[in-house]
Phi, psi and omega in degrees: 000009177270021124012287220277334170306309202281319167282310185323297177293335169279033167052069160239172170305131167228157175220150178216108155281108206267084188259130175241097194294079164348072145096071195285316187282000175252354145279025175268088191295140185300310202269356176242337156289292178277021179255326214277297170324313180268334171283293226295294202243001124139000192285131191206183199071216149256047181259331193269316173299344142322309182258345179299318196312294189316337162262323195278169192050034190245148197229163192199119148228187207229137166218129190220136177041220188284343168324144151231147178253182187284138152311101166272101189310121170306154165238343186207150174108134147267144198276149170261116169120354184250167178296320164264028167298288203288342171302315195299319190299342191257330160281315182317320180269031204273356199268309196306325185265010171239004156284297181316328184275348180297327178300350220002082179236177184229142207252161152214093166282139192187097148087218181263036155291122177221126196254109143296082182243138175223223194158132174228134165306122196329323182305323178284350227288311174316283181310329166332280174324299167321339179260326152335270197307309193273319158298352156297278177294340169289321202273321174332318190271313173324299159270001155297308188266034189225008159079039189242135176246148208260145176256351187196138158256114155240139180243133180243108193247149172222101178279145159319142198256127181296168179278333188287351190273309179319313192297313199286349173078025175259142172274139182223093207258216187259123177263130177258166172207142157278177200293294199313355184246358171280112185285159159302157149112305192241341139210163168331127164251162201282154179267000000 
């Protein structure tokens, strides 16, 4: 990401879009995981009956004090805390990151952290946005339909410093906004 350092000084727009992934590893559905492993990444035989054994029929109950709740069988969740959470969670998600470059924005994924950062030169800043917005709302929709649920969107912008603001030695640094509070005019919100 040191891009957006680098655009910064060269006195362009830069935005870093912020997804904050709601309980990410207990929304990874089993039956969307192993189709996307065997079309996605070629695995079949016996590496996909492998990770099936390792998701499927997997249980889960609750015990408080002497209490116990019923056995639920799981559909979805990666064990949190094993070695193969976070692998699995980043193949689940692995699609994501060549929808942000269709946009041609940059993804930057780690576990379930997910970053959208781009730079545009003051001139371009309308289409900028426009690509912003619509690549927001495309990873927004992506993960509805990949069943992930988001707890917060912030877009965060660094506009370039006017030159009358450079003479007067005034700053102008990165505003964050959340999505839901982000006006037309200054990014897009998904219809």
């Amino acid at each position: 990401m040191s891009d957006i350092l680098v655009a910064i000084d060269c006195g362009n727009l830069a935005v870093l879009v912020l997804l904050d992934l709601s309980a990410a590893f207990d929304m990874v559905n089993h039956d969307i995981l192993l189709c996307r492993l065997q079309t996605r990444f070629g695995i079949d035989d016996v590496a996909l009956n492998w990770f099936r054994s390792y998701l499927v029929n997997r249980m889960q109950y609750i015990r408080r004090g002497p209490a116990q709740s019923l056995n639920v069988y799981l559909t979805c969740c990666v064990t949190q805390g094993s070695v193969l959470g976070p692998i699995i969670f980043i193949v689940y998600t692995a699609d994501l990151a060549s929808l942000v470059e269709r946009y041609e924005l940059s993804p930057h994924l780690y576990a379930d952290d997910t970053q959208v950062y781009g730079s545009c030169s003051p001139c371009y800043v309308d289409s900028f946005q426009t690509r912003v917005s619509q690549c927001t709302c495309a990873v927004v929709e992506w993960m509805q339909s990949n069943r992930l649920q988001q707890d917060g969107l912030r877009v965060a912008h660094h506009q370039p410093q006017p030159t009358s603001a450079a003479t007067t030695g005034e700053t102008i640094g990165w505003v964050i906004h959340p999505w839901d509070t982000v006006q037309t005019g200054s990014l897009h919100r998904c219809r």
